[in-house]
Each structure stands twice: as structure tokens, then as C-alpha cells.
Coordinates of N, CA and C in Angstrom, one line a residue:
X1 N -13.3 3.4 25.7 CA -13.3 3.1 24.2 C -11.9 3.0 23.6
X2 N -11.7 2.0 22.8 CA -10.4 1.8 22.2 C -10.4 2.7 21.0
X3 N -9.1 3.1 20.6 CA -8.9 4.0 19.5 C -7.9 3.4 18.5
X4 N -8.2 3.5 17.2 CA -7.3 3.1 16.2 C -7.2 4.3 15.2
X5 N -6.2 4.3 14.3 CA -6.1 5.4 13.4 C -5.2 5.2 12.3
X6 N -5.0 6.2 11.5 CA -4.1 6.2 10.3 C -3.2 7.5 10.4
X7 N -1.9 7.2 10.1 CA -1.0 8.4 10.0 C -0.5 8.5 8.5
X8 N -0.4 9.7 8.0 CA 0.0 9.9 6.7 C -0.2 11.4 6.3
X9 N 0.1 11.7 5.1 CA -0.1 13.1 4.7 C 0.0 13.1 3.1
X10 N -1.1 13.6 2.5 CA -2.4 14.0 3.1 C -3.4 12.8 3.3
X11 N -4.5 13.0 4.0 CA -5.4 11.9 4.2 C -6.8 12.3 3.8
X12 N -7.0 13.2 2.9 CA -8.4 13.6 2.5 C -9.2 12.5 2.0
X13 N -8.6 11.5 1.3 CA -9.4 10.5 0.6 C -9.1 9.1 1.2
X14 N -9.0 9.1 2.5 CA -8.7 7.8 3.2 C -9.9 6.9 3.2
X15 N -9.6 5.6 2.8 CA -10.6 4.6 2.8 C -10.8 4.0 4.3
X16 N -9.7 3.9 5.0 CA -9.7 3.2 6.3 C -10.7 3.7 7.3
X17 N -10.8 5.1 7.4 CA -11.6 5.7 8.5 C -13.1 5.3 8.3
X18 N -13.6 5.3 7.1 CA -14.9 4.9 6.8 C -15.2 3.4 7.0
X19 N -14.2 2.6 6.5 CA -14.3 1.1 6.7 C -14.4 0.7 8.1
X20 N -13.4 1.2 8.9 CA -13.4 0.7 10.3 C -14.5 1.3 11.2
X21 N -14.9 2.5 11.0 CA -16.0 3.1 11.8 C -17.3 2.4 11.5
X22 N -17.5 2.0 10.2 CA -18.7 1.2 9.8 C -18.6 -0.2 10.5
X23 N -17.4 -0.8 10.5 CA -17.3 -2.1 11.1 C -17.6 -2.0 12.6
X24 N -17.0 -1.0 13.3 CA -17.3 -0.9 14.7 C -18.7 -0.7 15.0
X25 N -19.4 0.1 14.2 CA -20.8 0.4 14.4 C -21.7 -0.9 14.1
X26 N -21.4 -1.6 13.0 CA -22.3 -2.7 12.7 C -22.0 -3.9 13.6
X27 N -20.8 -4.0 14.2 CA -20.5 -5.2 15.0 C -20.5 -4.8 16.5
X28 N -21.0 -3.6 16.8 CA -21.1 -3.1 18.2 C -19.8 -3.2 19.0
X29 N -18.7 -2.8 18.3 CA -17.4 -2.7 18.9 C -17.2 -1.3 19.5
X30 N -16.8 -1.3 20.8 CA -16.6 0.0 21.4 C -15.3 0.6 21.1
X31 N -15.2 1.2 19.9 CA -14.0 1.7 19.4 C -14.2 2.8 18.3
X32 N -13.2 3.5 18.0 CA -13.3 4.5 17.0 C -12.0 4.6 16.2
X33 N -12.1 5.0 14.9 CA -10.9 5.1 14.0 C -10.8 6.6 13.7
X34 N -9.6 7.1 13.8 CA -9.3 8.5 13.6 C -8.2 8.7 12.6
X35 N -8.3 9.8 11.8 CA -7.2 10.1 10.9 C -6.2 11.1 11.6
X36 N -4.9 10.8 11.6 CA -3.9 11.6 12.2 C -3.1 12.1 11.0
X37 N -3.4 13.3 10.5 CA -2.7 13.8 9.4 C -1.5 14.7 9.9
X38 N -0.3 14.1 9.7 CA 0.8 14.8 10.3 C 1.8 15.2 9.1
X39 N 2.1 16.5 9.1 CA 3.0 17.0 8.0 C 4.4 16.5 8.0
X40 N 4.9 16.1 9.2 CA 6.2 15.6 9.4 C 6.2 14.4 10.3
X41 N 7.1 13.4 10.0 CA 7.1 12.2 10.9 C 7.6 12.5 12.3
X42 N 8.3 13.6 12.5 CA 8.7 13.9 13.9 C 7.5 14.2 14.8
X43 N 6.3 14.3 14.2 CA 5.1 14.5 15.0 C 4.5 13.2 15.5
X44 N 5.0 12.1 15.0 CA 4.5 10.8 15.4 C 4.5 10.5 16.9
X45 N 5.6 10.6 17.6 CA 5.6 10.3 19.0 C 4.5 11.0 19.8
X46 N 4.2 12.3 19.4 CA 3.2 13.1 20.1 C 1.8 12.4 20.0
X47 N 1.5 11.8 18.9 CA 0.2 11.1 18.7 C 0.1 10.0 19.7
X48 N 1.1 9.2 19.8 CA 1.1 8.0 20.8 C 1.0 8.5 22.2
X49 N 1.7 9.6 22.6 CA 1.7 10.1 23.9 C 0.3 10.7 24.3
X50 N -0.3 11.4 23.4 CA -1.5 12.2 23.7 C -2.8 11.3 23.5
X51 N -2.6 10.1 23.1 CA -3.8 9.2 22.9 C -3.6 7.9 23.7
X52 N -3.7 7.9 25.0 CA -3.5 6.7 25.8 C -4.4 5.5 25.5
X53 N -5.5 5.8 24.8 CA -6.4 4.7 24.5 C -6.1 4.2 23.0
X54 N -5.0 4.6 22.4 CA -4.7 4.2 21.1 C -4.1 2.8 21.1
X55 N -4.7 1.9 20.3 CA -4.3 0.5 20.3 C -3.5 0.1 19.0
X56 N -3.8 0.8 18.0 CA -3.1 0.4 16.7 C -3.3 1.5 15.7
X57 N -2.3 1.5 14.7 CA -2.3 2.5 13.6 C -2.1 1.8 12.3
X58 N -2.7 2.4 11.3 CA -2.2 2.1 9.9 C -1.3 3.2 9.5
X59 N -0.4 2.9 8.5 CA 0.5 3.9 8.1 C 0.5 4.0 6.5
X60 N 0.3 5.2 6.0 CA 0.3 5.3 4.6 C 1.4 6.3 4.1
X61 N 1.4 6.7 2.8 CA 2.4 7.6 2.3 C 2.4 8.9 3.0
X62 N 3.6 9.5 3.3 CA 4.9 9.1 2.9 C 5.7 8.4 4.0
X63 N 5.0 7.8 5.0 CA 5.7 7.4 6.2 C 6.0 5.9 6.4
X64 N 5.8 5.1 5.4 CA 5.9 3.6 5.6 C 7.4 3.2 5.9
X65 N 8.3 4.0 5.4 CA 9.7 3.8 5.8 C 10.2 4.7 6.9
X66 N 9.7 6.0 6.8 CA 10.2 7.0 7.8 C 9.9 6.7 9.2
X67 N 8.8 5.9 9.5 CA 8.3 5.7 10.8 C 9.2 4.6 11.5
X68 N 9.9 3.8 10.8 CA 10.6 2.6 11.3 C 11.5 3.0 12.5
X69 N 12.3 4.0 12.4 CA 13.2 4.3 13.6 C 12.5 4.6 14.9
X70 N 11.2 4.9 14.8 CA 10.4 5.2 16.0 C 9.8 3.9 16.7
X71 N 10.0 2.8 16.0 CA 9.4 1.6 16.5 C 10.4 0.7 17.3
X72 N 9.8 -0.1 18.2 CA 10.6 -0.9 19.1 C 11.0 -2.2 18.4
X73 N 10.2 -2.8 17.6 CA 10.5 -4.0 16.9 C 9.6 -4.2 15.6
X74 N 10.1 -5.1 14.8 CA 9.4 -5.3 13.5 C 9.1 -6.8 13.3
X75 N 8.0 -7.1 12.7 CA 7.7 -8.5 12.3 C 8.7 -8.9 11.3
X76 N 8.8 -10.3 11.1 CA 9.8 -10.7 10.0 C 9.5 -10.2 8.6
X77 N 8.2 -10.1 8.3 CA 7.8 -9.6 7.0 C 8.3 -8.1 6.8
X78 N 8.0 -7.3 7.9 CA 8.3 -5.9 7.8 C 9.8 -5.7 7.8
X79 N 10.5 -6.6 8.5 CA 12.0 -6.4 8.5 C 12.6 -6.7 7.1
X80 N 12.1 -7.8 6.5 CA 12.7 -8.1 5.1 C 12.3 -7.1 4.1
X81 N 11.1 -6.5 4.2 CA 10.6 -5.5 3.2 C 11.3 -4.2 3.4
X82 N 11.4 -3.8 4.7 CA 12.0 -2.5 5.0 C 10.9 -1.4 4.9
X83 N 9.7 -1.8 5.1 CA 8.6 -0.8 5.1 C 7.4 -1.4 5.9
X84 N 6.7 -0.5 6.6 CA 5.5 -1.0 7.4 C 4.3 -0.2 7.1
X85 N 3.1 -0.8 7.3 CA 1.9 -0.1 7.2 C 0.9 -0.4 8.3
X86 N 1.3 -1.2 9.3 CA 0.5 -1.5 10.5 C 1.4 -1.4 11.7
X87 N 0.9 -0.6 12.7 CA 1.6 -0.6 14.0 C 0.7 -1.1 15.1
X88 N 1.2 -2.1 15.8 CA 0.5 -2.6 17.0 C 1.1 -1.9 18.2
X89 N 0.2 -1.3 19.0 CA 0.6 -0.6 20.2 C 0.3 -1.4 21.5
X90 N 1.4 -1.9 22.1 CA 1.3 -2.8 23.3 C 1.6 -2.0 24.5
X91 N 0.7 -1.9 25.4 CA 0.9 -1.1 26.7 C 1.0 -2.1 27.8
X92 N 2.2 -2.1 28.4 CA 2.5 -2.9 29.6 C 2.9 -2.1 30.7
X93 N 1.9 -1.9 31.6 CA 2.0 -1.0 32.8 C 2.4 0.4 32.3
X94 N 3.6 0.9 32.6 CA 4.0 2.2 32.1 C 4.8 2.2 30.8
X95 N 5.0 1.0 30.3 CA 5.9 0.9 29.1 C 5.0 0.7 27.9
X96 N 5.4 1.4 26.8 CA 4.7 1.3 25.5 C 5.6 0.7 24.5
X97 N 5.1 -0.4 23.8 CA 5.9 -1.1 22.8 C 5.2 -0.9 21.5
X98 N 6.0 -0.4 20.5 CA 5.4 -0.1 19.2 C 6.0 -1.2 18.2
X99 N 5.1 -2.0 17.7 CA 5.5 -3.1 16.9 C 5.0 -2.9 15.4
X100 N 6.0 -3.0 14.5 CA 5.7 -2.7 13.1 C 5.4 -4.0 12.3
X101 N 4.4 -3.9 11.4 CA 4.0 -5.0 10.6 C 3.8 -4.6 9.1
X102 N 3.8 -5.5 8.2 CA 3.5 -5.1 6.8 C 2.4 -6.0 6.3
X103 N 1.2 -5.5 6.1 CA 0.1 -6.2 5.5 C -0.1 -6.0 4.0
X104 N 0.7 -5.0 3.5 CA 0.7 -4.8 2.0 C 1.0 -6.0 1.3
X105 N 2.1 -6.7 1.7 CA 2.5 -7.9 1.0 C 1.5 -9.0 0.9
X106 N 0.8 -9.2 2.0 CA -0.2 -10.3 2.1 C -1.5 -9.9 1.3
X107 N -1.9 -8.7 1.5 CA -3.1 -8.2 0.8 C -2.9 -8.2 -0.7
X108 N -1.7 -7.7 -1.2 CA -1.4 -7.7 -2.6 C -1.3 -9.1 -3.2
X109 N -0.6 -10.0 -2.5 CA -0.4 -11.4 -3.0 C -1.8 -12.1 -3.1
X110 N -2.6 -12.0 -2.1 CA -3.9 -12.7 -2.2 C -4.8 -12.1 -3.3
X111 N -4.6 -10.8 -3.6 CA -5.4 -10.1 -4.6 C -5.0 -10.4 -6.0
X112 N -3.7 -10.5 -6.3 CA -3.2 -10.7 -7.6 C -3.1 -12.1 -8.1
X113 N -3.0 -13.0 -7.1 CA -2.7 -14.4 -7.4 C -3.6 -15.0 -8.4
X114 N -5.0 -14.8 -8.3 CA -5.9 -15.4 -9.3 C -5.7 -14.9 -10.8
X115 N -5.0 -13.8 -10.9 CA -4.8 -13.2 -12.2 C -3.5 -13.6 -12.9
X116 N -2.6 -14.2 -12.2 CA -1.3 -14.6 -12.7 C -1.4 -15.8 -13.7
X117 N -0.7 -15.6 -14.8 CA -0.6 -16.7 -15.8 C 0.8 -17.2 -15.9
X118 N 1.1 -18.3 -16.6 CA 2.4 -18.8 -16.7 C 3.4 -17.9 -17.4
X119 N 2.8 -17.0 -18.3 CA 3.7 -16.1 -19.0 C 4.0 -14.8 -18.2
X120 N 3.4 -14.7 -17.0 CA 3.7 -13.6 -16.2 C 5.0 -13.9 -15.3
X121 N 6.1 -13.7 -16.0 CA 7.4 -14.0 -15.3 C 8.2 -12.8 -14.8
X122 N 7.9 -11.7 -15.4 CA 8.6 -10.4 -15.0 C 7.6 -9.3 -14.9
X123 N 7.9 -8.4 -13.9 CA 7.0 -7.3 -13.6 C 7.8 -6.0 -13.5
X124 N 7.1 -4.9 -14.0 CA 7.6 -3.5 -13.8 C 6.8 -2.9 -12.6
X125 N 7.6 -2.4 -11.7 CA 7.0 -1.7 -10.5 C 7.2 -0.2 -10.6
X126 N 6.1 0.5 -10.9 CA 6.1 1.9 -11.0 C 6.2 2.6 -9.7
X127 N 7.3 3.2 -9.3 CA 7.5 3.8 -8.0 C 8.6 3.1 -7.2
X128 N 9.1 3.8 -6.2 CA 10.2 3.2 -5.5 C 10.0 3.4 -4.0
X129 N 8.8 3.7 -3.5 CA 8.6 3.9 -2.1 C 8.3 2.6 -1.3
X130 N 7.7 2.8 -0.1 CA 7.5 1.6 0.8 C 6.5 0.6 0.2
X131 N 5.5 1.1 -0.5 CA 4.5 0.1 -1.1 C 5.2 -0.7 -2.2
X132 N 6.0 0.0 -3.0 CA 6.8 -0.7 -4.1 C 7.6 -1.8 -3.6
X133 N 8.3 -1.5 -2.4 CA 9.1 -2.6 -1.8 C 8.3 -3.8 -1.4
X134 N 7.1 -3.6 -0.8 CA 6.3 -4.7 -0.5 C 5.8 -5.5 -1.7
X135 N 5.4 -4.8 -2.8 CA 5.0 -5.4 -4.0 C 6.1 -6.3 -4.6
X136 N 7.3 -5.7 -4.6 CA 8.4 -6.5 -5.1 C 8.6 -7.8 -4.4
X137 N 8.5 -7.8 -3.1 CA 8.7 -9.0 -2.3 C 7.5 -10.0 -2.5
X138 N 6.3 -9.4 -2.6 CA 5.1 -10.2 -2.9 C 5.3 -11.0 -4.2
X139 N 5.7 -10.3 -5.2 CA 5.9 -10.9 -6.6 C 7.1 -11.9 -6.6
X140 N 8.1 -11.6 -5.8 CA 9.3 -12.5 -5.7 C 8.8 -13.9 -5.1
X141 N 7.9 -13.8 -4.2 CA 7.4 -15.0 -3.6 C 6.6 -15.9 -4.6
X142 N 6.2 -15.3 -5.7 CA 5.6 -16.1 -6.8 C 6.6 -16.5 -7.8
X143 N 7.8 -16.1 -7.6 CA 8.9 -16.5 -8.6 C 9.0 -15.5 -9.7
X144 N 8.4 -14.3 -9.5 CA 8.4 -13.3 -10.6 C 9.5 -12.2 -10.4
X145 N 10.3 -12.0 -11.4 CA 11.4 -11.0 -11.4 C 10.8 -9.6 -11.5
X146 N 11.3 -8.7 -10.7 CA 10.8 -7.3 -10.7 C 11.8 -6.3 -11.1
X147 N 11.3 -5.2 -11.7 CA 12.2 -4.1 -12.1 C 11.5 -2.8 -11.6
X148 N 12.1 -2.0 -10.8 CA 11.6 -0.7 -10.4 C 11.7 0.3 -11.5
X149 N 10.7 1.2 -11.6 CA 10.7 2.3 -12.6 C 10.5 3.6 -11.9
X150 N 11.4 4.5 -12.1 CA 11.3 5.8 -11.5 C 11.3 7.0 -12.5
X151 N 10.8 8.1 -12.1 CA 10.9 9.3 -12.9 C 12.3 9.8 -13.1
X152 N 13.1 9.6 -12.0 CA 14.5 10.0 -12.1 C 15.5 8.9 -12.0
X153 N 16.7 9.1 -12.4 CA 17.6 8.0 -12.5 C 18.1 7.6 -11.0
X154 N 18.0 6.3 -10.8 CA 18.4 5.7 -9.5 C 19.1 4.4 -9.7
X155 N 20.0 4.1 -8.7 CA 20.8 2.9 -8.9 C 20.0 1.6 -9.1
X156 N 18.9 1.5 -8.4 CA 18.1 0.2 -8.5 C 16.9 0.3 -9.4
X157 N 16.8 1.4 -10.2 CA 15.6 1.6 -11.0 C 16.0 2.1 -12.4
X158 N 15.1 1.8 -13.4 CA 15.2 2.4 -14.7 C 14.2 3.6 -14.8
X159 N 14.3 4.4 -15.8 CA 13.4 5.5 -16.0 C 12.3 5.1 -17.0
X160 N 11.3 6.0 -17.0 CA 10.2 5.7 -17.9 C 10.7 5.8 -19.4
X161 N 11.7 6.6 -19.6 CA 12.3 6.8 -21.0 C 12.9 5.5 -21.4
X162 N 13.3 4.6 -20.5 CA 14.0 3.3 -20.9 C 13.0 2.2 -21.1
X163 N 11.7 2.5 -21.1 CA 10.7 1.4 -21.3 C 10.5 1.3 -22.9
X164 N 11.4 0.6 -23.4 CA 11.5 0.3 -24.9 C 10.4 -0.8 -25.2
X165 N 10.1 -0.9 -26.5 CA 9.2 -2.0 -26.9 C 9.7 -3.4 -26.5
X166 N 11.0 -3.6 -26.5 CA 11.6 -4.9 -26.0 C 11.3 -5.1 -24.5
X167 N 11.5 -4.0 -23.7 CA 11.2 -4.1 -22.3 C 9.8 -4.4 -22.1
X168 N 8.9 -3.7 -22.8 CA 7.4 -3.9 -22.6 C 7.0 -5.3 -23.0
X169 N 7.7 -5.9 -24.0 CA 7.3 -7.3 -24.4 C 7.8 -8.3 -23.4
X170 N 8.9 -8.0 -22.7 CA 9.5 -8.9 -21.7 C 8.8 -8.9 -20.4
X171 N 8.3 -7.7 -20.0 CA 7.7 -7.5 -18.7 C 6.2 -7.4 -18.9
X172 N 5.5 -8.5 -18.5 CA 4.0 -8.6 -18.8 C 3.1 -8.1 -17.6
X173 N 3.7 -7.9 -16.5 CA 3.0 -7.4 -15.3 C 3.5 -6.0 -15.0
X174 N 2.5 -5.1 -14.8 CA 2.9 -3.7 -14.5 C 2.1 -3.2 -13.3
X175 N 2.7 -2.9 -12.2 CA 2.0 -2.5 -11.0 C 2.3 -1.0 -10.7
X176 N 1.2 -0.2 -10.7 CA 1.4 1.2 -10.3 C 1.4 1.4 -8.8
X177 N 2.5 1.8 -8.3 CA 2.6 2.1 -6.8 C 2.8 3.6 -6.6
X178 N 2.5 4.4 -7.5 CA 2.5 5.8 -7.4 C 1.1 6.4 -7.2
X179 N 1.1 7.7 -6.7 CA -0.3 8.3 -6.6 C -0.8 8.9 -7.9
X180 N -0.1 8.7 -9.0 CA -0.5 9.4 -10.2 C -1.8 8.8 -10.7
X181 N -2.8 9.6 -10.9 CA -4.1 9.2 -11.4 C -5.1 9.1 -10.3
X182 N -4.7 9.4 -9.0 CA -5.6 9.4 -7.9 C -6.5 10.6 -7.9
X183 N -7.8 10.4 -7.5 CA -8.7 11.5 -7.4 C -8.1 12.6 -6.5
X184 N -8.2 13.9 -6.8 CA -9.1 14.4 -7.9 C -8.3 14.6 -9.3
X185 N -7.0 14.2 -9.3 CA -6.3 14.3 -10.6 C -6.4 13.1 -11.5
X186 N -7.7 12.9 -11.9 CA -8.0 11.6 -12.6 C -7.6 11.6 -14.0
X187 N -7.2 12.8 -14.6 CA -6.8 12.8 -16.0 C -5.3 12.6 -16.2
X188 N -4.6 12.1 -15.2 CA -3.2 11.8 -15.3 C -3.0 10.3 -15.2
X189 N -1.9 9.8 -15.7 CA -1.5 8.4 -15.6 C 0.0 8.3 -15.7
X190 N 0.6 7.2 -15.2 CA 2.0 7.0 -15.4 C 2.4 6.9 -16.9
X191 N 3.5 7.5 -17.3 CA 3.9 7.7 -18.7 C 4.6 6.4 -19.2
X192 N 3.9 5.3 -19.4 CA 4.4 4.1 -20.0 C 3.9 4.1 -21.4
X193 N 4.6 3.3 -22.3 CA 4.2 3.2 -23.7 C 3.0 2.3 -23.8
X194 N 1.8 2.8 -23.7 CA 0.6 2.0 -23.6 C 0.3 1.3 -25.0
X195 N 0.8 1.8 -26.1 CA 0.6 1.2 -27.4 C 1.4 -0.1 -27.5
X196 N 2.3 -0.4 -26.6 CA 3.0 -1.7 -26.6 C 2.3 -2.8 -25.8
X197 N 1.2 -2.5 -25.2 CA 0.5 -3.5 -24.3 C -0.3 -4.4 -25.2
X198 N -0.5 -5.7 -24.7 CA -1.2 -6.7 -25.3 C -2.2 -7.4 -24.4
X199 N -2.9 -8.4 -24.9 CA -3.8 -9.1 -24.0 C -3.1 -9.9 -22.9
X200 N -1.8 -10.1 -23.1 CA -1.0 -10.9 -22.1 C -0.6 -10.0 -21.0
X201 N -0.7 -8.7 -21.1 CA -0.3 -7.8 -20.0 C -1.3 -7.7 -18.9
X202 N -0.8 -7.6 -17.7 CA -1.7 -7.4 -16.5 C -1.3 -6.1 -15.9
X203 N -2.2 -5.2 -15.8 CA -2.0 -3.9 -15.2 C -2.7 -3.8 -13.8
X204 N -2.0 -3.7 -12.8 CA -2.5 -3.6 -11.4 C -2.3 -2.3 -10.8
X205 N -3.3 -1.5 -10.5 CA -3.1 -0.2 -9.9 C -3.5 -0.2 -8.4
X206 N -2.5 0.2 -7.6 CA -2.8 0.2 -6.1 C -3.8 1.2 -5.7
X207 N -4.1 2.1 -6.6 CA -5.1 3.1 -6.4 C -6.5 2.5 -6.5
X208 N -7.5 3.1 -5.8 CA -8.9 2.6 -5.9 C -9.9 3.7 -6.1
X209 N -9.4 5.0 -6.1 CA -10.3 6.1 -6.3 C -9.6 7.0 -7.4
X210 N -10.2 7.0 -8.6 CA -11.4 6.4 -9.1 C -11.4 4.9 -9.2
X211 N -12.5 4.3 -9.4 CA -12.6 2.9 -9.6 C -11.8 2.3 -10.8
X212 N -11.8 3.1 -11.9 CA -11.0 2.8 -13.0 C -10.1 4.0 -13.3
X213 N -8.9 3.9 -13.0 CA -7.9 5.0 -13.3 C -7.6 5.0 -14.7
X214 N -7.0 6.1 -15.2 CA -6.7 6.3 -16.6 C -5.6 5.3 -17.0
X215 N -4.8 4.9 -16.1 CA -3.8 3.8 -16.2 C -4.5 2.5 -16.6
X216 N -5.5 2.2 -15.9 CA -6.3 1.0 -16.2 C -7.1 1.1 -17.5
X217 N -7.7 2.2 -17.7 CA -8.5 2.5 -18.9 C -7.7 2.3 -20.2
X218 N -6.5 2.9 -20.2 CA -5.6 2.9 -21.3 C -5.1 1.5 -21.6
X219 N -4.9 0.8 -20.4 CA -4.5 -0.6 -20.6 C -5.5 -1.5 -21.2
X220 N -6.8 -1.3 -20.7 CA -7.9 -2.1 -21.2 C -8.1 -1.8 -22.7
X221 N -7.9 -0.6 -23.1 CA -8.1 -0.3 -24.5 C -7.2 -1.1 -25.4
X222 N -6.1 -1.6 -24.9 CA -5.1 -2.4 -25.7 C -5.2 -3.9 -25.3
X223 N -6.3 -4.2 -24.6 CA -6.5 -5.6 -24.4 C -6.0 -6.2 -23.1
X224 N -5.3 -5.3 -22.3 CA -4.7 -5.8 -21.0 C -5.7 -6.1 -20.0
X225 N -5.4 -7.0 -19.1 CA -6.2 -7.3 -17.9 C -5.9 -6.2 -16.9
X226 N -6.9 -5.7 -16.2 CA -6.7 -4.6 -15.3 C -7.4 -4.9 -13.9
X227 N -6.8 -4.3 -12.9 CA -7.4 -4.5 -11.5 C -7.0 -3.3 -10.7
X228 N -7.9 -2.8 -9.9 CA -7.5 -1.7 -9.0 C -7.2 -2.2 -7.6
X229 N -6.9 -1.3 -6.7 CA -6.4 -1.7 -5.3 C -7.4 -1.9 -4.2
X230 N -8.7 -1.9 -4.6 CA -9.7 -1.9 -3.6 C -9.7 -3.3 -2.8
X231 N -9.6 -4.4 -3.5 CA -9.6 -5.7 -2.8 C -8.4 -5.8 -1.9
X232 N -7.3 -5.3 -2.4 CA -6.0 -5.3 -1.6 C -6.2 -4.5 -0.3
X233 N -6.9 -3.4 -0.5 CA -7.1 -2.5 0.7 C -8.1 -3.2 1.7
X234 N -9.1 -3.9 1.2 CA -10.0 -4.6 2.1 C -9.3 -5.7 2.8
X235 N -8.4 -6.4 2.1 CA -7.6 -7.5 2.7 C -6.7 -6.9 3.8
X236 N -6.1 -5.8 3.4 CA -5.1 -5.2 4.4 C -5.9 -4.8 5.7
X237 N -7.1 -4.2 5.5 CA -7.8 -3.8 6.7 C -8.2 -5.0 7.6
X238 N -8.5 -6.1 6.9 CA -8.9 -7.3 7.7 C -7.6 -7.8 8.4
X239 N -6.5 -7.8 7.7 CA -5.2 -8.3 8.4 C -4.8 -7.3 9.5
X240 N -5.0 -6.0 9.3 CA -4.7 -5.1 10.4 C -5.4 -5.4 11.6
X241 N -6.7 -5.6 11.5 CA -7.6 -5.9 12.7 C -7.1 -7.2 13.4
X242 N -6.7 -8.2 12.6 CA -6.1 -9.4 13.2 C -4.9 -9.1 14.0
X243 N -4.0 -8.3 13.4 CA -2.7 -8.0 14.0 C -3.0 -7.3 15.4
X244 N -3.8 -6.3 15.3 CA -4.1 -5.5 16.5 C -4.7 -6.3 17.7
X245 N -5.5 -7.3 17.3 CA -6.2 -8.1 18.3 C -5.6 -9.4 18.6
X246 N -4.5 -9.8 18.0 CA -3.8 -11.0 18.3 C -3.1 -10.9 19.7
X247 N -3.4 -11.9 20.5 CA -2.8 -11.9 21.8 C -1.4 -12.5 21.8

């Protein structure tokens, strides 16, 4: 039996394990998907060594960047983004090759493309982690300028306190790449000035649990178009399976 899995921490509300195991069952694929919840990235090599039937992994927070030094090679997309969320495990006799890929960028791009309008020229990216990096590259491919937003002052990011009415008017796309608002803490949302939103704003939340986050709800109350990350996640899962099984 082939084995696939997910590394990250924590993994209590993972979508992937349910999706893949249902897929394996319905399509009579002799495989299983397992969650590998590791508190530190240094535990990663042990997972590969102790699971000789492991063929591929998904990677989630906080390890999309931290896992890269453990890999043997990266796909062009993963290299330019500097973050990965899919690992293909290639076993050649006694040699194991770990190949990093990024399906975040493709899944996000396919998901947001139908919602983009000519006035969507600039985007605020809430968060500065591996997912935020992929989202920036995905939007750049559409010709959209991006600005990272962080809770703390960073060289490449502005803070939430700097989101003035002028900034909100200029940046019509806002993507939440943080875990703020994820179940069970559904009464929280990123601290942006929601009263500055209009019907021209597009709010995209990478979260999918709950179905409508407070970020989305408050955006919709001001006429903004909103979308959660479920479709992106489904597209990512599909791309992951393609990567793992590509000869």
C-alpha cells in the first residue's frame, strides 16, 4: 500500500486527510493518507526514514519555508517563490530524492482569476509566511502589484496601523494569508479598516473553516466580493496528486 501524508503543526482541522482517503476509497486506490503532526521541523527526516512506503507529502504551516533545506531539489515555481507545499518522494534503489513543489500558486491563480476586474490593480497580502509568498507571485503573474501587511514592522511589509483610507482606496484586492479567524476562533478577524471597503473590493480568505469567516462577513456587509479558500484547496489537492504520480 502506498502512503501519502501531511506535515505541519497543528493539524487538528486538516482538510487533506479526509479528501484523499475518500478519493482512495471511491477510486479503489490502494493507498492511505496520514497526518504527521510534528512540533519541530527537525523531526521531518525521521518521518521519511520510518515510512518506506511514503510516496508524497503535503506541507502546511509553519513548515512551507523551513522544510526547504531538507530537500534535494525544487521545481522552478518553488524556487522562485521560496516556499513549498508539496513534496514528491522518489525512491531509486537505496537512494531517496525529495523534490519540492508549490501548488499554492496554481490553485490560487485558477481560483481567483474569474473574480478579477480591470480595477483590481493592487493587492494587500495579510501575512508574510510561505503562503503569502505564493499568493504574491500568483498575483504578479496577473500584473497586480502586491503589498505585504504584518502585525509588526518589517522591511518588506507595512503594518495594519498604516492601512489609511488612501491605501484602502488604492488597493482593491485583499487576501488573508493568516490563520486569524480559523475554527474554533471564529470571532476573530484581521484588523483592517472594514468601513473603507466598497463594492469594488475583493476579499479572498485562504481559510475555509468556517465557510464564511468574520473577515468575509464584514467585507460583504460593505458590499465587497468575498471568497474562501476551499476551491483553492481542492485545486491544490488535485495538483498534488498529479505531481506525485507524474513519471
